[in-house]
PDB file of C-alpha atoms and ligand atoms in Angstrom:
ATOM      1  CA  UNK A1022     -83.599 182.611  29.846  1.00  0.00           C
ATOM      2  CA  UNK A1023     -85.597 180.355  32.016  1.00  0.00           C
ATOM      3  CA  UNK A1024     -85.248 179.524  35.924  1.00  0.00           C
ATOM      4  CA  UNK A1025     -86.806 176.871  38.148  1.00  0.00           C
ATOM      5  CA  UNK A1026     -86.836 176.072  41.931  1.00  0.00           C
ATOM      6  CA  UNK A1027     -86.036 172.662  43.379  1.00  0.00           C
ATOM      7  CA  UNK A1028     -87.236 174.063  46.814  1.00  0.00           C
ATOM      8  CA  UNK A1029     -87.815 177.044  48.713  1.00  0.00           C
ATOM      9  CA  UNK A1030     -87.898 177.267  52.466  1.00  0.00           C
ATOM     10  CA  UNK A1031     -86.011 176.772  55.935  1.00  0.00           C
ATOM     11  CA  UNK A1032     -85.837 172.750  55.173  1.00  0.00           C
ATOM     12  CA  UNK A1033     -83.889 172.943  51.888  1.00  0.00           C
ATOM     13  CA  UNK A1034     -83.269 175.593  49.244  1.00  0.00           C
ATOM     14  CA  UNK A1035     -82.186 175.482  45.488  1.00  0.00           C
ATOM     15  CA  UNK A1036     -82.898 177.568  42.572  1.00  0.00           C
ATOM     16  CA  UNK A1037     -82.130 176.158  38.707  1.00  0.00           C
ATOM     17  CA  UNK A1038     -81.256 179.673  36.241  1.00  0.00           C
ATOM     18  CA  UNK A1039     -80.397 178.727  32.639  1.00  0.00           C
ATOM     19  CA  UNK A1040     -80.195 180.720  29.350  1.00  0.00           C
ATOM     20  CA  UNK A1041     -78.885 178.797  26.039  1.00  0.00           C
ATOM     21  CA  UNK A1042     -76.765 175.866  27.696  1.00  0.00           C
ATOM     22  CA  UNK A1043     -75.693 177.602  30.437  1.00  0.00           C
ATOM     23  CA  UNK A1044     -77.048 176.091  33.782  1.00  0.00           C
ATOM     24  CA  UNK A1045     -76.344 177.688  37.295  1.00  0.00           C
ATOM     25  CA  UNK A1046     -77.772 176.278  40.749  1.00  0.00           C
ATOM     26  CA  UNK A1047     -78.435 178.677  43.267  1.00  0.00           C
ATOM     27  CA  UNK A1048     -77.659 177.003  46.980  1.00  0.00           C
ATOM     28  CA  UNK A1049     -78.159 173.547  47.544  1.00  0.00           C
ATOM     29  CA  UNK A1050     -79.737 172.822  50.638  1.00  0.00           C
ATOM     30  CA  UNK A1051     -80.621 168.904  50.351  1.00  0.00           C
ATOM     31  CA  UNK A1052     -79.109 165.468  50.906  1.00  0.00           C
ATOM     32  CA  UNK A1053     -77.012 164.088  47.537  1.00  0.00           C
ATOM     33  CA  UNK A1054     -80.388 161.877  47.098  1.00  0.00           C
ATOM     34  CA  UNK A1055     -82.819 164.458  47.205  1.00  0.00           C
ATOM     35  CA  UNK A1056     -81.040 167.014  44.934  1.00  0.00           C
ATOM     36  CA  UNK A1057     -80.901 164.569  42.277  1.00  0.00           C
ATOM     37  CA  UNK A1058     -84.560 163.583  42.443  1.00  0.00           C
ATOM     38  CA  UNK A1059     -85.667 167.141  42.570  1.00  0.00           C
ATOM     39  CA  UNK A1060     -83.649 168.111  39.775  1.00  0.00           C
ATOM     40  CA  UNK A1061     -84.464 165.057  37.679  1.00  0.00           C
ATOM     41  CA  UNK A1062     -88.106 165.903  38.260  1.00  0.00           C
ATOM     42  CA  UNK A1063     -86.682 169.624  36.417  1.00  0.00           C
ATOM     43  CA  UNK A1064     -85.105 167.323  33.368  1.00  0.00           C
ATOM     44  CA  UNK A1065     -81.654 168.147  34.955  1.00  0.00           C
ATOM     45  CA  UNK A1066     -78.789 165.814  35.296  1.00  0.00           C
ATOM     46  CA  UNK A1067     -76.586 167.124  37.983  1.00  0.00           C
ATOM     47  CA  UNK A1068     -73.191 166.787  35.511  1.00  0.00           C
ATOM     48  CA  UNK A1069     -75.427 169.369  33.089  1.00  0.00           C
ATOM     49  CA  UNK A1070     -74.787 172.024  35.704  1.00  0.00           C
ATOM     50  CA  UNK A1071     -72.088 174.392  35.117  1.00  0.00           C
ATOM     51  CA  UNK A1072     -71.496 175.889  38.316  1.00  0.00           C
ATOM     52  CA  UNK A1073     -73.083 176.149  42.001  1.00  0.00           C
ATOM     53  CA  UNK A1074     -73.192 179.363  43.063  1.00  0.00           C
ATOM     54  CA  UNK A1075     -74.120 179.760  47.324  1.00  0.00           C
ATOM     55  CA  UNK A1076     -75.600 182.855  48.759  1.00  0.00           C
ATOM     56  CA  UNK A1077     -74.518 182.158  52.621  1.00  0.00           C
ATOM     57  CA  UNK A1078     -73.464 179.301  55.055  1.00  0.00           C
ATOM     58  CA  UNK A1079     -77.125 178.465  56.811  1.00  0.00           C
ATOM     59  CA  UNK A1080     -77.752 174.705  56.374  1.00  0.00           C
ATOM     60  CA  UNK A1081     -80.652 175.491  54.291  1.00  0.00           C
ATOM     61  CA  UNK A1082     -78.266 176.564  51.448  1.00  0.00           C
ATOM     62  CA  UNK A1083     -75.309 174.879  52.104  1.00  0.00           C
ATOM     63  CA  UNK A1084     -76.468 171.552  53.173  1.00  0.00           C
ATOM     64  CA  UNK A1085     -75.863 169.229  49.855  1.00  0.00           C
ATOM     65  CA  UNK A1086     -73.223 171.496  48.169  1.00  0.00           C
ATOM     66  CA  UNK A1087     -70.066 169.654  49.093  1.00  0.00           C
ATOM     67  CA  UNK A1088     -71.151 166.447  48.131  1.00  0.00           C
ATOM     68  CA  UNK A1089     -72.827 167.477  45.190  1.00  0.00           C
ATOM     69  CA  UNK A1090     -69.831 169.596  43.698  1.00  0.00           C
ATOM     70  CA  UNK A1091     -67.442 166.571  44.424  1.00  0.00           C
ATOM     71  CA  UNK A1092     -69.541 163.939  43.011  1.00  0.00           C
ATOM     72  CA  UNK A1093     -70.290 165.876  39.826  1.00  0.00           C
ATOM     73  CA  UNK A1094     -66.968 167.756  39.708  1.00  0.00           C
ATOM     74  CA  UNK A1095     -68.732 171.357  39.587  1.00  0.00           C
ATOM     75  CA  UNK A1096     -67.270 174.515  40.396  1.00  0.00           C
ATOM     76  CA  UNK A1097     -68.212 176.453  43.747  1.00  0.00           C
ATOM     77  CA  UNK A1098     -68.584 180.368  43.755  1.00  0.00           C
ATOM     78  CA  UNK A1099     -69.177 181.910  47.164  1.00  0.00           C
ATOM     79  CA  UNK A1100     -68.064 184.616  49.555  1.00  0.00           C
ATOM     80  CA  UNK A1101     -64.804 184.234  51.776  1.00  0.00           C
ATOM     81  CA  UNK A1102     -67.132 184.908  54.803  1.00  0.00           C
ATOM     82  CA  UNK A1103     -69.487 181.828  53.510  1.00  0.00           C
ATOM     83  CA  UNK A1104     -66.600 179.249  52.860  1.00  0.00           C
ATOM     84  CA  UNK A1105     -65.332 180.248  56.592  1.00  0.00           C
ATOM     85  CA  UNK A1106     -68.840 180.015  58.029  1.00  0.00           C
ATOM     86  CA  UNK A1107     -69.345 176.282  56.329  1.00  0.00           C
ATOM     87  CA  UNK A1108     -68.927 173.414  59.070  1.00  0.00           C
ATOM     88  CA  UNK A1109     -68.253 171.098  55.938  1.00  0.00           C
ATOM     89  CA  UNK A1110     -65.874 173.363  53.878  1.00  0.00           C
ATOM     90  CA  UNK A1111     -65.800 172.902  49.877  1.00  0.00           C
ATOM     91  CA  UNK A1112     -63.081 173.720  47.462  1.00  0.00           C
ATOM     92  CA  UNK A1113     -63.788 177.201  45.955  1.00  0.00           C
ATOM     93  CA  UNK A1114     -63.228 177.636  42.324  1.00  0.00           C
ATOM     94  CA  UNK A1115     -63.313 181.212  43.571  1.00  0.00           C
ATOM     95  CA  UNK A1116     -64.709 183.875  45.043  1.00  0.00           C
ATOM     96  CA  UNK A1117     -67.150 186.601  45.304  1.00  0.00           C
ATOM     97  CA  UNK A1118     -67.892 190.296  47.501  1.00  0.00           C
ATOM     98  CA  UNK A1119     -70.903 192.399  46.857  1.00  0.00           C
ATOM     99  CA  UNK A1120     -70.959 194.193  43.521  1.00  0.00           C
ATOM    100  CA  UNK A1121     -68.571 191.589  42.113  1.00  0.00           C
ATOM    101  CA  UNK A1122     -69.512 189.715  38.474  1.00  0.00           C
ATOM    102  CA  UNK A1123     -68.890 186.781  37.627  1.00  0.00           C
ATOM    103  CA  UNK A1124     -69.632 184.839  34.210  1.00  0.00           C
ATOM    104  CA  UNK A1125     -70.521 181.454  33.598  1.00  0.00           C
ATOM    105  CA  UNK A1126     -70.684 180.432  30.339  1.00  0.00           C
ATOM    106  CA  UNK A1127     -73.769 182.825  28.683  1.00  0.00           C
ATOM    107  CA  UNK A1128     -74.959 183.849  32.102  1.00  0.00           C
ATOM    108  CA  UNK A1129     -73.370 186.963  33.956  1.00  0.00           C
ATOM    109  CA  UNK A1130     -74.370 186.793  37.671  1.00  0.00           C
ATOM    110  CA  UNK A1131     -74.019 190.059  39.957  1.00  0.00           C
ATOM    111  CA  UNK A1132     -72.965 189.536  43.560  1.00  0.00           C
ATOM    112  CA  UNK A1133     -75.266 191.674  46.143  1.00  0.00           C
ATOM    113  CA  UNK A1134     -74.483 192.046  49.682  1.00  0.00           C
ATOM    114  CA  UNK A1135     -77.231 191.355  51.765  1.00  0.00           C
ATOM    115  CA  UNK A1136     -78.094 192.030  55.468  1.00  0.00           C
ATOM    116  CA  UNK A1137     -78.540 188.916  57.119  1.00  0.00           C
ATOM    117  CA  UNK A1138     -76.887 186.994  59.917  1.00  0.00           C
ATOM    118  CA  UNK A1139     -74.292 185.275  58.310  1.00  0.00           C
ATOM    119  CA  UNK A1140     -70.516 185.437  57.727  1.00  0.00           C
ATOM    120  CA  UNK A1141     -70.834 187.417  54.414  1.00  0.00           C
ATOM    121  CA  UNK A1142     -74.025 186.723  52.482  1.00  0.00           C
ATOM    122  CA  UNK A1143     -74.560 187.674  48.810  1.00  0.00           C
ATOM    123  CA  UNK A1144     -77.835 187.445  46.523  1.00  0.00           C
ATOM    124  CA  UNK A1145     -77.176 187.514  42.829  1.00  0.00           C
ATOM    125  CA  UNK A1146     -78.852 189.014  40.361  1.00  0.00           C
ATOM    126  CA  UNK A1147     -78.453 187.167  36.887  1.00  0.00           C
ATOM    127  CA  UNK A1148     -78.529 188.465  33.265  1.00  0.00           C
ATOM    128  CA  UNK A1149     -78.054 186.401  29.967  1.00  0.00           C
ATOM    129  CA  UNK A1150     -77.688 190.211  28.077  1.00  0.00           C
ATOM    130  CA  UNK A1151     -81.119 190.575  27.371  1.00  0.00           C
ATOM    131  CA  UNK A1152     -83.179 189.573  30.627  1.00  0.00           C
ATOM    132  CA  UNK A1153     -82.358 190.141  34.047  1.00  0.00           C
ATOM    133  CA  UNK A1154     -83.225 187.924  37.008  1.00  0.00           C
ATOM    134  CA  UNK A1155     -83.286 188.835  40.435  1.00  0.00           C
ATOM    135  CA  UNK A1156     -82.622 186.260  43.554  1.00  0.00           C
ATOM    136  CA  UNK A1157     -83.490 187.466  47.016  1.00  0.00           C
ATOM    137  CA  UNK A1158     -83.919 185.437  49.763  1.00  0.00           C
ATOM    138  CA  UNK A1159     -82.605 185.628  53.368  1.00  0.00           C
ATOM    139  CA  UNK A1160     -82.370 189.277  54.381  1.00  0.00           C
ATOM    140  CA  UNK A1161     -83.619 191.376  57.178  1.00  0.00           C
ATOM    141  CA  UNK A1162     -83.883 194.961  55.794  1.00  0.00           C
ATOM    142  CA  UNK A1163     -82.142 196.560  53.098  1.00  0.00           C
ATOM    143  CA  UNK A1164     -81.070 199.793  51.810  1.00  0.00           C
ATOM    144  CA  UNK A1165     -80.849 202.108  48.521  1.00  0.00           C
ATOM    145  CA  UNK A1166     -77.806 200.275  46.928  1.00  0.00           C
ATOM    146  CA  UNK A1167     -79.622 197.150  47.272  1.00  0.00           C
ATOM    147  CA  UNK A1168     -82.404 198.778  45.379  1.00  0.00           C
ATOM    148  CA  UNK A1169     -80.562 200.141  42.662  1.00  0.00           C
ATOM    149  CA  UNK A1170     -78.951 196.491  41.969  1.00  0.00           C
ATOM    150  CA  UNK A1171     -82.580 194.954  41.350  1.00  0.00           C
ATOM    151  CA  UNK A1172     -83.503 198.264  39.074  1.00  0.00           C
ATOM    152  CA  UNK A1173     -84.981 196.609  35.861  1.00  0.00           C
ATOM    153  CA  UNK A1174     -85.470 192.961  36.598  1.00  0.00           C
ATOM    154  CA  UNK A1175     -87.596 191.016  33.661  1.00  0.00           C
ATOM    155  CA  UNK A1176     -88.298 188.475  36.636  1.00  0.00           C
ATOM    156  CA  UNK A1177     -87.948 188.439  40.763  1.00  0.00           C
ATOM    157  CA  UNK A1178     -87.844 185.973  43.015  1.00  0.00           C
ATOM    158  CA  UNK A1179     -88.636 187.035  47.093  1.00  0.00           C
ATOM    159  CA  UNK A1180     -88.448 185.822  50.051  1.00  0.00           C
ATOM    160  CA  UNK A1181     -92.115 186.605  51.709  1.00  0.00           C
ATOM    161  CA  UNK A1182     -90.655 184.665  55.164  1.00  0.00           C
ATOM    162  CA  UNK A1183     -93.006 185.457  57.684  1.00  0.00           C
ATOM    163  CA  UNK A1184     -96.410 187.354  58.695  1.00  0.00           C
ATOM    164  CA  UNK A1185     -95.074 189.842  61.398  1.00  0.00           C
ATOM    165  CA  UNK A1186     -98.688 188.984  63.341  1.00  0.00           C
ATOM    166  CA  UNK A1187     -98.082 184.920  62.799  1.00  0.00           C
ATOM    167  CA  UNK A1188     -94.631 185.337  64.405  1.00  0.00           C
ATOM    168  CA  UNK A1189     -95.308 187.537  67.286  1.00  0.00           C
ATOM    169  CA  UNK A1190     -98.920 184.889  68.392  1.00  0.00           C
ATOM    170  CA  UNK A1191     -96.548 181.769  67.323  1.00  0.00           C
ATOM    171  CA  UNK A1192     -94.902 179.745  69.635  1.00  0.00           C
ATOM    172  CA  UNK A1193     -91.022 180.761  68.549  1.00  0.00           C
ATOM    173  CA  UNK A1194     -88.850 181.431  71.714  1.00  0.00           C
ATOM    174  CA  UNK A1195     -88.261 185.479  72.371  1.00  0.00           C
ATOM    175  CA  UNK A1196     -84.976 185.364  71.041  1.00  0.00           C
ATOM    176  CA  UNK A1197     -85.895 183.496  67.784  1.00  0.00           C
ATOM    177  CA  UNK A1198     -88.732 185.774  67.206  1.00  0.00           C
ATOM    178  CA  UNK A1199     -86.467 188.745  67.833  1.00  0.00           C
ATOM    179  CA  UNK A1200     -83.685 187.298  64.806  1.00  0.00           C
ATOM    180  CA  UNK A1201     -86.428 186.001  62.657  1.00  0.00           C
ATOM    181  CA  UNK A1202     -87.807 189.337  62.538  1.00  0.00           C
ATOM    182  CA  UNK A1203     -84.799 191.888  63.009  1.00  0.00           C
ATOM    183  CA  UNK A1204     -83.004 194.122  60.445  1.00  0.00           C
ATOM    184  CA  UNK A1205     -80.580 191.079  60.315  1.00  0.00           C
ATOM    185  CA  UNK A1206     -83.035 187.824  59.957  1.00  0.00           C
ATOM    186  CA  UNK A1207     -85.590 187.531  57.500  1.00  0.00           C
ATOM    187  CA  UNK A1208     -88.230 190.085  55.542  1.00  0.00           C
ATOM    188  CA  UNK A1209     -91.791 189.810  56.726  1.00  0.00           C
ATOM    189  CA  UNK A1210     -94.507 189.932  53.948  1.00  0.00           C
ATOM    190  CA  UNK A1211     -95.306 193.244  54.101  1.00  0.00           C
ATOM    191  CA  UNK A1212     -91.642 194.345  53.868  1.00  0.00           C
ATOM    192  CA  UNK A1213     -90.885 192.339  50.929  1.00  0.00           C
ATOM    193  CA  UNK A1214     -94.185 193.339  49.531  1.00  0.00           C
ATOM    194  CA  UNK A1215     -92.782 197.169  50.035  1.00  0.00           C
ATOM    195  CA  UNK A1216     -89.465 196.986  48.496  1.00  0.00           C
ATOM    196  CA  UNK A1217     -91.513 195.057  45.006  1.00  0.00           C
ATOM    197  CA  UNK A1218     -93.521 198.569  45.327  1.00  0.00           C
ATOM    198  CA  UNK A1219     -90.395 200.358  45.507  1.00  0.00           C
ATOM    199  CA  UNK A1220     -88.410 198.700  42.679  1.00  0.00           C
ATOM    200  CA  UNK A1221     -91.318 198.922  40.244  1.00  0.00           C
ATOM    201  CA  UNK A1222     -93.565 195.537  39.021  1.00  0.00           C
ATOM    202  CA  UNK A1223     -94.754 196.378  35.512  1.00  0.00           C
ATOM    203  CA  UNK A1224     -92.070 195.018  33.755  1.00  0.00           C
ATOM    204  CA  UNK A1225     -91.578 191.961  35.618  1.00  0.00           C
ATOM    205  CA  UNK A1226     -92.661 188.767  33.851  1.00  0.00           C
ATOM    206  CA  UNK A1227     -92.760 186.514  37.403  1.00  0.00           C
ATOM    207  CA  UNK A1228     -92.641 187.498  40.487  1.00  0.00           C
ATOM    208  CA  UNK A1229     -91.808 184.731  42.725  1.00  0.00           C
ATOM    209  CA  UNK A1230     -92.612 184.614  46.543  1.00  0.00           C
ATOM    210  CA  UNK A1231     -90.115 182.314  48.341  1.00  0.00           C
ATOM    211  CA  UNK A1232     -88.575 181.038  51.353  1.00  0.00           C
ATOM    212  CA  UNK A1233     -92.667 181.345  53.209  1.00  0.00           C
ATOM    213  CA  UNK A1234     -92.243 179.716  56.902  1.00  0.00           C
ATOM    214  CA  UNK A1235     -94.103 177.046  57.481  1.00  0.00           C
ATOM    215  CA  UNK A1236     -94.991 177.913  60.806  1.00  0.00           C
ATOM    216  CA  UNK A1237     -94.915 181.644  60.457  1.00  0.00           C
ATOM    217  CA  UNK A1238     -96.472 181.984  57.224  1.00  0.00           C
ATOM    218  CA  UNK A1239     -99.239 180.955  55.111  1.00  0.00           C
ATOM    219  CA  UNK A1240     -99.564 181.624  51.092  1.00  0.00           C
ATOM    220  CA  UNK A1241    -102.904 183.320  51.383  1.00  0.00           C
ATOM    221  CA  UNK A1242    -101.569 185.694  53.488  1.00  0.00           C
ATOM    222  CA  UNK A1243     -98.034 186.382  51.669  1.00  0.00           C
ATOM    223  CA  UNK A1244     -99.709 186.491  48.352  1.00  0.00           C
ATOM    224  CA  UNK A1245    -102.452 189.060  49.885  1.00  0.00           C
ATOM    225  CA  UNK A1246     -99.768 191.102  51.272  1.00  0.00           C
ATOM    226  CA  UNK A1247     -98.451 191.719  47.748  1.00  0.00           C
ATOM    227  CA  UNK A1248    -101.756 192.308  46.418  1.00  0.00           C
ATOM    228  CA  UNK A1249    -102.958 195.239  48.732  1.00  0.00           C
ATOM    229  CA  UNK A1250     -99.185 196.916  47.912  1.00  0.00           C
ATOM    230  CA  UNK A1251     -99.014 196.359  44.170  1.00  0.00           C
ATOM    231  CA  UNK A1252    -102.418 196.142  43.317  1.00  0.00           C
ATOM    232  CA  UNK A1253    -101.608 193.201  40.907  1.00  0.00           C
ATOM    233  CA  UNK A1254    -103.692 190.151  40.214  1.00  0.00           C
ATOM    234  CA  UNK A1255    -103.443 187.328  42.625  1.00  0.00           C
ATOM    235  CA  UNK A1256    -103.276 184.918  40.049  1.00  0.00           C
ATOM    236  CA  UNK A1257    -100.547 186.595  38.513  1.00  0.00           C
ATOM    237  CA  UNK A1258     -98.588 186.270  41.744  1.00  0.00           C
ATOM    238  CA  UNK A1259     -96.790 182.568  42.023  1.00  0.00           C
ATOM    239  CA  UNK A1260     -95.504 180.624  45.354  1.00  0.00           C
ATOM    240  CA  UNK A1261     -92.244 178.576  45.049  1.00  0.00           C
ATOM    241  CA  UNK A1262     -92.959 175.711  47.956  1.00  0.00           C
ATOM    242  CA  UNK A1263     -90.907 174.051  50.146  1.00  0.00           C
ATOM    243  CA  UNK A1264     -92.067 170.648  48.777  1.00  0.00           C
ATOM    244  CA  UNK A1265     -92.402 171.309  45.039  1.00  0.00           C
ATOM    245  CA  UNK A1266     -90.562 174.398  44.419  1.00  0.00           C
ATOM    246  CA  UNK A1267     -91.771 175.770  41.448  1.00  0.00           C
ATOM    247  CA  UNK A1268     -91.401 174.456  37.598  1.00  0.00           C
ATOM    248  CA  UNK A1269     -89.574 176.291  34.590  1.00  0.00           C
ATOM    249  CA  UNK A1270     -90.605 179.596  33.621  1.00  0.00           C
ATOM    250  CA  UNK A1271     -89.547 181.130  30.686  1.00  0.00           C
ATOM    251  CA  UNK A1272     -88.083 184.632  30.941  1.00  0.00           C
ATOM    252  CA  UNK A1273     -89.215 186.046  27.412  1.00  0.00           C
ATOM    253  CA  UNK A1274     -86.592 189.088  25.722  1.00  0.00           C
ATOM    254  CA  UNK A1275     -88.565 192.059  25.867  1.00  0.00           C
ATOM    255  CA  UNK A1276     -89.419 193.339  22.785  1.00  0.00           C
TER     256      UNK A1276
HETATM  257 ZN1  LIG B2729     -82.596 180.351  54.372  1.00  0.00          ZN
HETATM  258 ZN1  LIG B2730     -80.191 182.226  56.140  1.00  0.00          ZN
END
């Protein structure tokens, strides 16, 4: 099992999972043009993918799905809430709630509601039967059953948004800083840092911090964050970027 990240922040998101020749795309938040590029640059051809599967309706995520799924004829997964929420509806090929499954092909993917200000937002977790992979990006706070679906992960990847100190100094207006940072916007380094410490790290493979701010965040300080709570190696920790994303890694079976 192996997963890869076209992008990762408030100008675009996308995340590649794939296990045997299964291959799922999480969000799609770029033009037509861009998503190709980026996921040429992953040795992707966009007709290779066998489904798109959307977490919520923010532009971000949403942005080059329609176009995408029509052009390449791929199937759409996503709440009712999200499909409602989408200025440029898609056709579903069908739908999901928190603590739904769904399979495609080798991979079975776990719906997780999420607090976050959306319609109905879901993060997946994904498993291929032998590794699991956890997805978790755009949420505010969150709450024991959200804990108990991300029990066990081989691999995580987090959103580390913002510093809590960067966003109160930075130049966001009041009400942005207030949905940025509330129990329905986005978790804060040390938060996410927290709920890694609460889950458990030592089995994880990668951890992935995602969906950093660019004004509101900086990798030093995410990455230290994480470092001070978990007591792990910096080196060990890795950064999917808003510009690069972040190249295959291989999810090995445990032994
Ligand atoms: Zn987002
Ligand atoms: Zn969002």
């Amino acid at each position: 099992m192996r997963f890869a990240v076209l992008g990762s922040g408030s100008q675009g998101n996308g995340t590649l999972i794939a296990s045997d020749d299964t291959c799922v795309l999480v969000d799609c938040g770029f033009s037509l043009r861009e998503t190709e590029r980026r996921l040429a640059l992953l040795g992707v051809a966009p007709g290779q993918l066998n489904a798109i599967v959307v977490t919520h309706e923010h532009a971000d995520h949403v942005h080059g799905v329609g176009l995408l799924a029509r052009r390449y004829n791929l199937p759409v997964y996503l709440s009712r809430g999200t499909l409602r929420g989408m200025r440029k509806p898609v056709e579903a090929a069908g739908f999901l709630a928190g603590d739904e499954r769904l399979q495609v092909g080798s991979l079975s993917i776990t719906a997780v509601a999420v607090a976050h200000d959306a319609q109905e937002p879901l993060q997946y977790v994904f498993s291929d039967g032998h590794r699991r992979l956890g997805v978790l990006t755009d949420l505010g706070s969150y709450d024991d059953r959200l804990l108990a679906h991300y029990q066990d992960l081989d691999a995580l990847l987090i959103e580390a948004n913002h510093c809590r100190d960067l966003l109160a100094r930075g130049h966001y207006p009041y009400f942005l800083k207030q949905r940025v940072g509330g129990d329905l916007g986005h978790l804060n380094n040390h938060q996410a840092a927290r709920l890694v410490a609460e889950l458990g790290w030592h089995k994880l493979q990668h951890l992935v911090l995602a969906h950093l701010s660019s004004k509101n965040n900086q990798p030093q300080l995410a990455r230290q964050c994480f470092v001070d709570a978990l007591g792990c190696d910096p080196g060990w920790l890795q950064v999917a970027n808003q510009d690069s994303g972040l190249d295959w890694r291989e999810i090995a079976r445990p032994i």
